[in-house]
mmCIF file of C-alpha atoms and ligand atoms in Angstrom:
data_model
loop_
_atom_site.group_PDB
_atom_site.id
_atom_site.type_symbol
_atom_site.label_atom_id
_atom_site.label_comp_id
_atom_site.label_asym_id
_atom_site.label_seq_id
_atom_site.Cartn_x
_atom_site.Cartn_y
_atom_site.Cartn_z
ATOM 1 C CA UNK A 1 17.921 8.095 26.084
ATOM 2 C CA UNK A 2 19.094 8.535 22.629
ATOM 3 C CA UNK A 3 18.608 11.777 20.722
ATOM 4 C CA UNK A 4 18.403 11.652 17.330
ATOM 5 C CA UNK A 5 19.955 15.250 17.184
ATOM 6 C CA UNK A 6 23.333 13.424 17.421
ATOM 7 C CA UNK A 7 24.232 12.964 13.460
ATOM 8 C CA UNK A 8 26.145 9.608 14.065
ATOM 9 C CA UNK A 9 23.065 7.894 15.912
ATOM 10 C CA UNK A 10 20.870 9.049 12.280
ATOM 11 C CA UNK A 11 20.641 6.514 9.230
ATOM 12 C CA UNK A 12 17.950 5.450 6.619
ATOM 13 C CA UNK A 13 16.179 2.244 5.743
ATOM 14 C CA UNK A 14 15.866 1.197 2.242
ATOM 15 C CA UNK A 15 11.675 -0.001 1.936
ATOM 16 C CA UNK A 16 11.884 -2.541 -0.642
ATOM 17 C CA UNK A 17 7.855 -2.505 -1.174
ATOM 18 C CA UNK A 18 8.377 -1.232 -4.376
ATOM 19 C CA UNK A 19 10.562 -4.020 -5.549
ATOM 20 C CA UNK A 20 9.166 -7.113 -7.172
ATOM 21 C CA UNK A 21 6.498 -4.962 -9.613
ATOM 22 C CA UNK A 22 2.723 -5.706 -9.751
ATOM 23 C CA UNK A 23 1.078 -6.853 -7.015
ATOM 24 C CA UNK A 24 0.151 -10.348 -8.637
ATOM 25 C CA UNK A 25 1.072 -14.155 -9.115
ATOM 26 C CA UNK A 26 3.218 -13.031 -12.760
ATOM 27 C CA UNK A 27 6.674 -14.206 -12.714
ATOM 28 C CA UNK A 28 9.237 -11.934 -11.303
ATOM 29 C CA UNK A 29 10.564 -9.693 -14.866
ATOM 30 C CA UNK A 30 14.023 -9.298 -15.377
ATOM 31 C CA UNK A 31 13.201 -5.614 -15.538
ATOM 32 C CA UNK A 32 11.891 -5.462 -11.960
ATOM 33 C CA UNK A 33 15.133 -7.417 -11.035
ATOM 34 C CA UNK A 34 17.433 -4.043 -12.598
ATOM 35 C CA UNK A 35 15.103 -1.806 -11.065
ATOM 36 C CA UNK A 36 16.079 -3.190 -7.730
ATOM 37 C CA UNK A 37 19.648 -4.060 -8.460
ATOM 38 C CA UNK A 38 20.512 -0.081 -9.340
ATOM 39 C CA UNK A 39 18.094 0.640 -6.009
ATOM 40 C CA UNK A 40 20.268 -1.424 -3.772
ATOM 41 C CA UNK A 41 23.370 0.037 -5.668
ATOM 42 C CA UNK A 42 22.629 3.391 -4.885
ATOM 43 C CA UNK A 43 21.505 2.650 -1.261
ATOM 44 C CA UNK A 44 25.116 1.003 -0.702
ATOM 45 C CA UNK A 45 26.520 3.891 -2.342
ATOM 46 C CA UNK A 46 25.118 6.200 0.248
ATOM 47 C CA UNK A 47 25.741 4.290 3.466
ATOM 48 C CA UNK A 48 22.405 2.581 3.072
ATOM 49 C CA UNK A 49 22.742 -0.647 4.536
ATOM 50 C CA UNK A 50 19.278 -1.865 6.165
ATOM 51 C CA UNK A 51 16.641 -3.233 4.102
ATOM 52 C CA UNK A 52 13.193 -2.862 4.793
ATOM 53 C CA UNK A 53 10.915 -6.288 3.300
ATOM 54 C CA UNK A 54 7.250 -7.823 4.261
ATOM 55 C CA UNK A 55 6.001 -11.008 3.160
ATOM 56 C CA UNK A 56 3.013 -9.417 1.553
ATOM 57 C CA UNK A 57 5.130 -7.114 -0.557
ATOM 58 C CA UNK A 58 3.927 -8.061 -4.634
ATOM 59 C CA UNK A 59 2.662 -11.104 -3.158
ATOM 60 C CA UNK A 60 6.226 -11.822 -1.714
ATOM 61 C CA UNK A 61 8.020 -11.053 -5.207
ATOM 62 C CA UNK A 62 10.115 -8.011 -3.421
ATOM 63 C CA UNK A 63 11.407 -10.403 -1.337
ATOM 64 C CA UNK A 64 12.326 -13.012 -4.403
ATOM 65 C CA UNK A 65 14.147 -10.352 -6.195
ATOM 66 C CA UNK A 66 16.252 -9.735 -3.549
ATOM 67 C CA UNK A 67 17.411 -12.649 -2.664
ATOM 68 C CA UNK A 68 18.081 -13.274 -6.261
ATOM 69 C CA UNK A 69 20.431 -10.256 -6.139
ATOM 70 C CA UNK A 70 22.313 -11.615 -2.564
ATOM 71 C CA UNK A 71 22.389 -14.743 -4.565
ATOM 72 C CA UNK A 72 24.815 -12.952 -6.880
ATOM 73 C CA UNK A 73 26.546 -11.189 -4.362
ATOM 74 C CA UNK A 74 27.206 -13.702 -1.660
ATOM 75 C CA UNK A 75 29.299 -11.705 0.545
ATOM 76 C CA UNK A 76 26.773 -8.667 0.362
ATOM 77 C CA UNK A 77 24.514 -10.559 2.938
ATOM 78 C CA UNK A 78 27.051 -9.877 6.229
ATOM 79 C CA UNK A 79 27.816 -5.963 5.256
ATOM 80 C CA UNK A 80 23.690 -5.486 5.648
ATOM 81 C CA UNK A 81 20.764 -5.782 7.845
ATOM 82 C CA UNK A 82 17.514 -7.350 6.141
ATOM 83 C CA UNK A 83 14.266 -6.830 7.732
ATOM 84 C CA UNK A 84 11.185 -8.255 7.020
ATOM 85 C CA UNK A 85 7.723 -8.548 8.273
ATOM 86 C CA UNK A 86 4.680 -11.229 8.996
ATOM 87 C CA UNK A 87 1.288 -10.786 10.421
ATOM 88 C CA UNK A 88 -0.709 -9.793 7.671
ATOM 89 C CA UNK A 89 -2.411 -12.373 5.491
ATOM 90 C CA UNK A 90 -3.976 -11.077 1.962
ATOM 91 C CA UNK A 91 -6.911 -13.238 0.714
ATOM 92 C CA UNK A 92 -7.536 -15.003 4.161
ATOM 93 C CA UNK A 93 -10.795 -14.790 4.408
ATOM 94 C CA UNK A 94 -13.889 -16.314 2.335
ATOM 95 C CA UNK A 95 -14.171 -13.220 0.711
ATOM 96 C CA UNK A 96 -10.828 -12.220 0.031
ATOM 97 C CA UNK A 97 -10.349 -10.562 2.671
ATOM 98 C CA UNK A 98 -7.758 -9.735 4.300
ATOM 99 C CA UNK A 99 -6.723 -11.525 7.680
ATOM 100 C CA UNK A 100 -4.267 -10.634 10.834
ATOM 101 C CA UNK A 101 -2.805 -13.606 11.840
ATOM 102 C CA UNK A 102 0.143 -13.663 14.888
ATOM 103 C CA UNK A 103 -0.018 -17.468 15.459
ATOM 104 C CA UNK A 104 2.907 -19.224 16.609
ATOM 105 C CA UNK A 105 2.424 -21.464 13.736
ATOM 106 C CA UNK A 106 1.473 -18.488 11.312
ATOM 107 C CA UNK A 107 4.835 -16.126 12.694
ATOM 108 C CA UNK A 108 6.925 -19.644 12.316
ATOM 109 C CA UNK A 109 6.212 -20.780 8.910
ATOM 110 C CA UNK A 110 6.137 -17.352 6.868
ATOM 111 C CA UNK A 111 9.570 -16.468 8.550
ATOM 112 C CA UNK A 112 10.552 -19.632 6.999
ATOM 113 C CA UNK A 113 9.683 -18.953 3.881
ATOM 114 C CA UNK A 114 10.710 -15.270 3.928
ATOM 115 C CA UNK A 115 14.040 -16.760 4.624
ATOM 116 C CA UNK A 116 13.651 -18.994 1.549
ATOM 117 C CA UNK A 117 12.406 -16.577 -0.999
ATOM 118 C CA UNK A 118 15.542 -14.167 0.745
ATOM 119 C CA UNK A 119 17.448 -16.881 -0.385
ATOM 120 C CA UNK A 120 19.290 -16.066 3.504
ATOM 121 C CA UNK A 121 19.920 -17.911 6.748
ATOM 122 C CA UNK A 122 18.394 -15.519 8.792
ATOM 123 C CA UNK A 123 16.566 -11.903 9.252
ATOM 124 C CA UNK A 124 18.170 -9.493 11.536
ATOM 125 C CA UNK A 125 15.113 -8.534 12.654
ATOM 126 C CA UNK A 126 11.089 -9.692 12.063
ATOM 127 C CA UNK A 127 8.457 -7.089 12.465
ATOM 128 C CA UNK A 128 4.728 -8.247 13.610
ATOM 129 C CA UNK A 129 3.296 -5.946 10.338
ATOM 130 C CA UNK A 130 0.151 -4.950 12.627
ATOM 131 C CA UNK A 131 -1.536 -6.173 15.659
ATOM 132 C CA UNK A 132 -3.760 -9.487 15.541
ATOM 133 C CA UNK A 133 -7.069 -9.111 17.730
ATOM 134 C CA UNK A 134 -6.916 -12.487 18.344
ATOM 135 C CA UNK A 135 -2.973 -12.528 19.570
ATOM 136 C CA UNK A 136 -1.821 -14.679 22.737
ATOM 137 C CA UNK A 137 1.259 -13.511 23.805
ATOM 138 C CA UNK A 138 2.298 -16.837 24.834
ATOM 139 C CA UNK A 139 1.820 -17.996 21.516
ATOM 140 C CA UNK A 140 4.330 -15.086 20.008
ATOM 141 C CA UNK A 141 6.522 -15.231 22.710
ATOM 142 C CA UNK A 142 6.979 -19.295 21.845
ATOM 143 C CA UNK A 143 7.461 -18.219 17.633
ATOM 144 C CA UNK A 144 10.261 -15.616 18.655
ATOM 145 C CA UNK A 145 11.847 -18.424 20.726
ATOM 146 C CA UNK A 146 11.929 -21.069 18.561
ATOM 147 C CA UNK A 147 13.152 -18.788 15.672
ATOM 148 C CA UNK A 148 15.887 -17.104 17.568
ATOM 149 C CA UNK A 149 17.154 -20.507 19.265
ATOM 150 C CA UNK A 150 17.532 -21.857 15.948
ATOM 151 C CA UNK A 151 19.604 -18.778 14.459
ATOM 152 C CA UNK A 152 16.734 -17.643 12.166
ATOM 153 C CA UNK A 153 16.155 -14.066 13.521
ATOM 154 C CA UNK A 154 18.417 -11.929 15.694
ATOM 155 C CA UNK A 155 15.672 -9.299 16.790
ATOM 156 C CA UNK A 156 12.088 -8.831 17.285
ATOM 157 C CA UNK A 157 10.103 -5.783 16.318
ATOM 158 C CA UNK A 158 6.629 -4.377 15.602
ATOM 159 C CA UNK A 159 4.496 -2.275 13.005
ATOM 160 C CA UNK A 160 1.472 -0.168 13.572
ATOM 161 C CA UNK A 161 0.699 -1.100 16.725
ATOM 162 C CA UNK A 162 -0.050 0.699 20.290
ATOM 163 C CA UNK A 163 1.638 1.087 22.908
ATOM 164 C CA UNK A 164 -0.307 -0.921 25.036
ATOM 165 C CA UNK A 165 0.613 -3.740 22.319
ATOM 166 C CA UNK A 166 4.137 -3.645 23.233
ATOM 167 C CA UNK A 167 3.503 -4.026 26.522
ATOM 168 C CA UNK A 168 1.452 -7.292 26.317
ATOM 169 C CA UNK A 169 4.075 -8.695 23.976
ATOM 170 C CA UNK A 170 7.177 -7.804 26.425
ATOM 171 C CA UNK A 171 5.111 -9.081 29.307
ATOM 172 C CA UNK A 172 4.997 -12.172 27.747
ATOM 173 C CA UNK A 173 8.313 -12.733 26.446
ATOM 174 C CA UNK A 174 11.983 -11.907 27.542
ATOM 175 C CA UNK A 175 12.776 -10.606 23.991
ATOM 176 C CA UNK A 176 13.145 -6.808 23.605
ATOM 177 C CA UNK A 177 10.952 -5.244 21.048
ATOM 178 C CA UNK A 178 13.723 -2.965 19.189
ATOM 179 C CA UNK A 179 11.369 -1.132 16.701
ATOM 180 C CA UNK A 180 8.107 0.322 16.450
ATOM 181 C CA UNK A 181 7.498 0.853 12.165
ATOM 182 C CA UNK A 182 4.531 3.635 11.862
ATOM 183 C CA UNK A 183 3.856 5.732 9.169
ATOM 184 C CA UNK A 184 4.995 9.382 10.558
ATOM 185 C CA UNK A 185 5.880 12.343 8.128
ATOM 186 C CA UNK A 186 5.081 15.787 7.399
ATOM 187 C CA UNK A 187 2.097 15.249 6.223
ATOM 188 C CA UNK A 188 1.209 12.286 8.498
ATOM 189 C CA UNK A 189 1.666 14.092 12.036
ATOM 190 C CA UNK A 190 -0.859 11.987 14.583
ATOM 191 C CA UNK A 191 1.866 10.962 16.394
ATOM 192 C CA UNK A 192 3.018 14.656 17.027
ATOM 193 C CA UNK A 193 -0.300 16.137 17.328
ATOM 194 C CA UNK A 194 -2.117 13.458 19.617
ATOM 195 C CA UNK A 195 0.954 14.479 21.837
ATOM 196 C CA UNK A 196 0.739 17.508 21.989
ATOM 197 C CA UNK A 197 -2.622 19.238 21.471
ATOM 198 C CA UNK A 198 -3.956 18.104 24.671
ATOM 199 C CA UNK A 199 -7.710 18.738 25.181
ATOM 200 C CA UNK A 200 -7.876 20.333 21.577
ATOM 201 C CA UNK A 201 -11.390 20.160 20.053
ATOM 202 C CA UNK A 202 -11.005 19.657 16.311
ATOM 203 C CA UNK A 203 -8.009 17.486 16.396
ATOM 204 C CA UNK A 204 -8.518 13.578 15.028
ATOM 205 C CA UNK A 205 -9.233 10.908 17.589
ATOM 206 C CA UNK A 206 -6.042 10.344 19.641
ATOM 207 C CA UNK A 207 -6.725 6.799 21.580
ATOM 208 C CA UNK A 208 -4.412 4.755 18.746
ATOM 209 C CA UNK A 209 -1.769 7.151 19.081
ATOM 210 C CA UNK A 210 -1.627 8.268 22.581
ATOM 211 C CA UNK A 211 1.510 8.720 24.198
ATOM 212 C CA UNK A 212 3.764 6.215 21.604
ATOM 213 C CA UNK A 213 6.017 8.826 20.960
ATOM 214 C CA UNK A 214 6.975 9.335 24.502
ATOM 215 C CA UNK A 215 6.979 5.552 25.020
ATOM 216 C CA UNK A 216 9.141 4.943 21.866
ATOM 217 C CA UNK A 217 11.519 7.704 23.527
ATOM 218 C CA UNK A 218 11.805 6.208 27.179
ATOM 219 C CA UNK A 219 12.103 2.676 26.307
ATOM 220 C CA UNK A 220 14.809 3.334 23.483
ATOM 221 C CA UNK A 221 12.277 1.293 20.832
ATOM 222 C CA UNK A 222 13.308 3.172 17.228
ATOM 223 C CA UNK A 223 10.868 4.543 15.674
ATOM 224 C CA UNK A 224 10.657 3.250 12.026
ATOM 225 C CA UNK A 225 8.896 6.011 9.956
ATOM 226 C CA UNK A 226 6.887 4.590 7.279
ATOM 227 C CA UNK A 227 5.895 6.515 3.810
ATOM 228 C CA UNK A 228 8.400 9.509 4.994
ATOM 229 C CA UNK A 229 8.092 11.550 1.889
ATOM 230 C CA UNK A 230 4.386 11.443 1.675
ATOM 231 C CA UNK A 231 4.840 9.485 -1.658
ATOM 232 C CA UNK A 232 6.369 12.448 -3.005
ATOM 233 C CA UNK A 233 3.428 15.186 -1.867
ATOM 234 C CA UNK A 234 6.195 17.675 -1.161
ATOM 235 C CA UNK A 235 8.481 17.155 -3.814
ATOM 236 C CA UNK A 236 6.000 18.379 -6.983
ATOM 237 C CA UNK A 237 5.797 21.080 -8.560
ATOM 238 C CA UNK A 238 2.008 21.963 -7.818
ATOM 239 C CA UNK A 239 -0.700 21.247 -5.608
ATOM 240 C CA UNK A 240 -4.556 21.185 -5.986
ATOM 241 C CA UNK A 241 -4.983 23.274 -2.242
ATOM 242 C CA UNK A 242 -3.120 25.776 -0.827
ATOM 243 C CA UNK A 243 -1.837 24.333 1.829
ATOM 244 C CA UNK A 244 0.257 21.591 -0.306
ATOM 245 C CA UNK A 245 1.418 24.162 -2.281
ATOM 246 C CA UNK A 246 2.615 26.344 0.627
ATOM 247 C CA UNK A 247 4.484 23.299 2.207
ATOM 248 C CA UNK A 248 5.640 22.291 -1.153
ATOM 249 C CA UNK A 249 7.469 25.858 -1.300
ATOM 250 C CA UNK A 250 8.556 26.136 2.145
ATOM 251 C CA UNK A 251 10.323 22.950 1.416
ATOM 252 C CA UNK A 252 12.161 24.160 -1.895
ATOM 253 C CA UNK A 253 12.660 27.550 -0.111
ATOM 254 C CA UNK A 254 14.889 25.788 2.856
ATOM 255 C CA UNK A 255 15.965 23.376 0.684
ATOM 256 C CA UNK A 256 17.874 25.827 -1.489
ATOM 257 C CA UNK A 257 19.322 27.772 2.047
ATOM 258 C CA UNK A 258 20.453 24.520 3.540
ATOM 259 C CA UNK A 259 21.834 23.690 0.011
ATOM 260 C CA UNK A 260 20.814 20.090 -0.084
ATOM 261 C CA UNK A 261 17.593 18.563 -2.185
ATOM 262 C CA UNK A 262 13.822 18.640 -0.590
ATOM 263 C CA UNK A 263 13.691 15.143 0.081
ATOM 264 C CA UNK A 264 16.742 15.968 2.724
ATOM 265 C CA UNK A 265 14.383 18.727 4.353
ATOM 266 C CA UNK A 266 11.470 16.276 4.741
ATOM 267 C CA UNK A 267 13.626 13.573 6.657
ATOM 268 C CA UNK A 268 15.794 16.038 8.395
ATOM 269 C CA UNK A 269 12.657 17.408 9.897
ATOM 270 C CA UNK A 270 11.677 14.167 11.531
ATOM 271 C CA UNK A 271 15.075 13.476 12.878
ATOM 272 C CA UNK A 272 14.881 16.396 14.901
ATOM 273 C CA UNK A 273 12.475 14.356 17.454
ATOM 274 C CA UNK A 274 14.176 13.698 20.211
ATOM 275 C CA UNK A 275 13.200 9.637 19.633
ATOM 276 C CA UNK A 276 15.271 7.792 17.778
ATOM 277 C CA UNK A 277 13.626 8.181 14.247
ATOM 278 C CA UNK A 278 14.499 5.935 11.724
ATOM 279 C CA UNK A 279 12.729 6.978 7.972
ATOM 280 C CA UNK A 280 12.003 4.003 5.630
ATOM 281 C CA UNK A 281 12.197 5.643 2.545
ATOM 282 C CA UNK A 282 10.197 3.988 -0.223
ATOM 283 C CA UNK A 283 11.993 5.602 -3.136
ATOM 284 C CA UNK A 284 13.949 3.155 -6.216
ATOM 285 C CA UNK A 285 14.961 5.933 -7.964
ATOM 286 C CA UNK A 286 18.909 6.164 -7.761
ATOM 287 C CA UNK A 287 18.839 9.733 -7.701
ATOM 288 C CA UNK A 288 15.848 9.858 -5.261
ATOM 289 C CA UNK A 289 17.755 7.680 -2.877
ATOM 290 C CA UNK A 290 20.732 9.608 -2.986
ATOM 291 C CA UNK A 291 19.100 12.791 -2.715
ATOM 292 C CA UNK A 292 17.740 11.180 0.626
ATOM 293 C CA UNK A 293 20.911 10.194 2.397
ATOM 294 C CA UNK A 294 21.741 14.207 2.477
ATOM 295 C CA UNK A 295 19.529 14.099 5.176
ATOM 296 C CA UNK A 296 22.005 12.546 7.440
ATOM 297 C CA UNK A 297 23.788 15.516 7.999
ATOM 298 C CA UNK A 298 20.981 18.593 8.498
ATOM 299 C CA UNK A 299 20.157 19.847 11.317
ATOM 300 C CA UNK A 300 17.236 22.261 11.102
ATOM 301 C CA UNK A 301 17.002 25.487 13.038
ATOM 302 C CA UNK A 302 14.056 25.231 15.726
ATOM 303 C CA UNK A 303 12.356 28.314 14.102
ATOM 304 C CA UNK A 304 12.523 26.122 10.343
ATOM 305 C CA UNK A 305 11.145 23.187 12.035
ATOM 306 C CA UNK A 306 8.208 24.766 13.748
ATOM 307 C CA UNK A 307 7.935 26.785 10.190
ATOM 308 C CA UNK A 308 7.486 23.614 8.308
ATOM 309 C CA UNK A 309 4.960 21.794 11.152
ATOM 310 C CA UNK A 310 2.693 24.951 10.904
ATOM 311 C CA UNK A 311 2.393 25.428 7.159
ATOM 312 C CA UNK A 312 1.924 21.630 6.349
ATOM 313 C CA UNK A 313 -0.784 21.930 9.068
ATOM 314 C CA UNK A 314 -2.140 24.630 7.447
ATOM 315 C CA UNK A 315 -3.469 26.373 10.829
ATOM 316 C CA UNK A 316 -1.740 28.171 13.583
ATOM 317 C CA UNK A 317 -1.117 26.871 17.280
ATOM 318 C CA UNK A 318 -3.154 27.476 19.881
HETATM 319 N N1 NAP B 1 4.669 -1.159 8.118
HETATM 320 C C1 NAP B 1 3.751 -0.813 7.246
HETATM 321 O O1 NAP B 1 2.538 -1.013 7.452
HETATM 322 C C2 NAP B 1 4.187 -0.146 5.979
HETATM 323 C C3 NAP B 1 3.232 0.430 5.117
HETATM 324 C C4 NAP B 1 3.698 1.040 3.942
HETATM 325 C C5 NAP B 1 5.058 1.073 3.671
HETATM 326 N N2 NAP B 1 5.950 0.476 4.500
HETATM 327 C C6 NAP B 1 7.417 0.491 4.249
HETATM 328 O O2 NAP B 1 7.814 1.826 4.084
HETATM 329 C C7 NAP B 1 8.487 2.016 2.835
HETATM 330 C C8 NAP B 1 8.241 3.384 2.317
HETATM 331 O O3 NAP B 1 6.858 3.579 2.068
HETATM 332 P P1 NAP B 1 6.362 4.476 0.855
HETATM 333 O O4 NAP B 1 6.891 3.939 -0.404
HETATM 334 O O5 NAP B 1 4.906 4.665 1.045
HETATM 335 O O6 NAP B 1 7.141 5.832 1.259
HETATM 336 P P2 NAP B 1 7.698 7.160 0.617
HETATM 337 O O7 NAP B 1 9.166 7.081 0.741
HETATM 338 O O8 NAP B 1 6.969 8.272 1.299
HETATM 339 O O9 NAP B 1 7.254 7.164 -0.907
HETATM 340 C C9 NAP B 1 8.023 6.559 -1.911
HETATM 341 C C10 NAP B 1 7.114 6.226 -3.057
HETATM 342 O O10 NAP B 1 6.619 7.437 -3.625
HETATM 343 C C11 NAP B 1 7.004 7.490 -4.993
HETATM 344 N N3 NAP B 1 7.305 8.867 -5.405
HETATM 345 C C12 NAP B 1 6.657 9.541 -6.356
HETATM 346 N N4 NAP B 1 7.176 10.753 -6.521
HETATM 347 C C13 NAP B 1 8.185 10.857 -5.668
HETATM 348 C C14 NAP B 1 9.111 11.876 -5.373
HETATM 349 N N5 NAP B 1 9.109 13.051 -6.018
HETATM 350 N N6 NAP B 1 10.037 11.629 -4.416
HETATM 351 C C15 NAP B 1 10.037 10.470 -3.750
HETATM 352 N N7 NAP B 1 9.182 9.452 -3.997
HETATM 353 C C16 NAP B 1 8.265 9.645 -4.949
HETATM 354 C C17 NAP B 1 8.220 6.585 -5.115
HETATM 355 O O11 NAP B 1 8.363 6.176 -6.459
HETATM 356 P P3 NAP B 1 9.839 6.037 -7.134
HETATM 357 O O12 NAP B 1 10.352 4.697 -6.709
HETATM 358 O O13 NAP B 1 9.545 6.124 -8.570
HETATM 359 O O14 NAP B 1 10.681 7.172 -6.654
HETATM 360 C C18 NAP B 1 7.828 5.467 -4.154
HETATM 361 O O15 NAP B 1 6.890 4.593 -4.761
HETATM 362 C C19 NAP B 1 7.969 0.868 1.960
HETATM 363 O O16 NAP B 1 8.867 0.526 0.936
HETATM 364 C C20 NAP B 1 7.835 -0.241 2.981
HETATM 365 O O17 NAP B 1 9.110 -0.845 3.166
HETATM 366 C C21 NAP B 1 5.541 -0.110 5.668
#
């Protein structure tokens, strides 16, 4: 088991979400190709060197921008680890709607074109983005097959899914899943809480969350945290309810005794988990970013952990 107390096992994902602008079919701007160049400058700069993508991302326009930028940088692509996802298709259905789709044709023929728009000969590792009700894990296990046969992906991964969804898709296929992306936080606690307040009345349904943490743990399956800072909840400088604003000054409080910036508070607090947790940190500010690689190096007392969990909860233990 791996414990994520151990600085040198701790780093940070870049999520490029935020990369490629509006959420549309408008031309990549050269603007939204400087906002991401300075954002994977100051990622490098801090010993960021995985990259977080999805397909869906601005209607795969993240993804175009950077591989416009590894187009310029050619020997940038073997110093880094690109990750992208598949699985979720926008505008699928007659309405609109959106579909989950895990087809071996589906999985084959995005990955390709992730790889194209990456401008890249292959992902280090492809996440399923969520799970597909209508999945066959034959089917998934042939997609990761003929993709990593043919060089195209190293690893296989999942997002927001169970479990119980990991287990079906090991069963079925000798690939190991090496990641588990979920959005855990501060402010986003199920996965802590599900755990732990057994037999609680008053505590949100616990089925989709039950026992992941633990499972994530044993198996050695990192834990990719998803919207770590809350979208920046913690990091204003006011809050509508109390309980925001209490967490939002505990956090400046140990921020300014640990001497490092809040956003290093929020992510040190969920590497103290004993899984390996792995924040994706959604930022493109320089600053932001580097103000988020402090994080590598705090360690927070037990009593300043348990602080934090109970203010942002706003109600005591049991
Ligand atoms: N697997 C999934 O289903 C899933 C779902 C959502 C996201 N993701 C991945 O996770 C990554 C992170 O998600 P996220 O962007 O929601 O996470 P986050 O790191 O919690 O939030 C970052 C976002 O909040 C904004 N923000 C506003 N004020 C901020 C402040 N004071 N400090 C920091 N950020 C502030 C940032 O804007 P600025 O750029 O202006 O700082 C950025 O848009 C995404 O990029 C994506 O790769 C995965």
């Amino acid at each position: 088991m791996m414990s994520a107390e151990n600085a040198t096992t701790r780093s940070l994902i870049l999520g490029c979400m935020g990369m490629g602008g509006t959420w549309d079919q408008n031309p990549v701007t050269l603007a939204d190709e400087t906002k991401a160049a300075s954002a994977l400058d100051a990622a490098l700069e801090s010993g960021i060197t995985t990259f977080d993508h999805a397909d869906i991302y601005s209607f795969g326009k993240a993804e175009t921008v950077f591989g416009r930028l590894l187009a310029t940088r050619p020997s940038l692509r073997q110093s880094i680890h690109i990750q992208s996802k598949t699985g979720v298709s926008l505008n699928a259905g007659v309405n609109g709607d959106t579909h989950y789709d895990l087809s071996r044709k589906y999985i084959v023929d995005q990955t390709l074109a992730i790889l194209k728009r990456l401008q890249t000969d292959y992902l280090d590792t492809l996440l399923l983005h969520r799970p597909d009700p209508l999945m066959e894990g034959e089917e998934i296990a042939a997609a990761f097959e003929w993709l990593h046969t043919r060089g195209l992906v190293r690893f296989f991964g999942v997002s927001n899914m169970h479990l119980k969804h990991i287990r079906y898709i090991t069963g079925q296929s000798h690939f190991p899943i090496v990641a588990n992306q979920l959005q855990f936080s501060l402010g986003h606690r199920l996965l802590i809480e599900s755990d732990i307040l057994v037999n609680q009345a008053g505590v949100a349904p616990t089925a989709s969350t039950d026992g992941l943490l633990a499972y994530c743990h044993d198996q050695e399956v990192v834990l990719q945290a998803w919207s770590p800072l809350d979208k920046g909840k913690y990091l204003q400088t006011d809050a509508e309810d109390a309980t925001t604003l209490a967490t939002i000054l505990k956090v400046k409080e140990m921020a300014g005794r640990y001497q490092v910036p809040p956003e290093a508070i929020l992510l040190a607090w969920l590497f103290a988990m004993p899984a390996r947790v792995v924040p994706v940190v959604g930022t493109l500010n320089p600053s932001r970013i580097k103000a988020c690689a402090m994080s590598l190096n705090v360690k927070l007392s037990r009593t300043d952990w348990y602080d934090l969990w109970i203010t942002a909860r706003g109600i005591s233990l049991p």
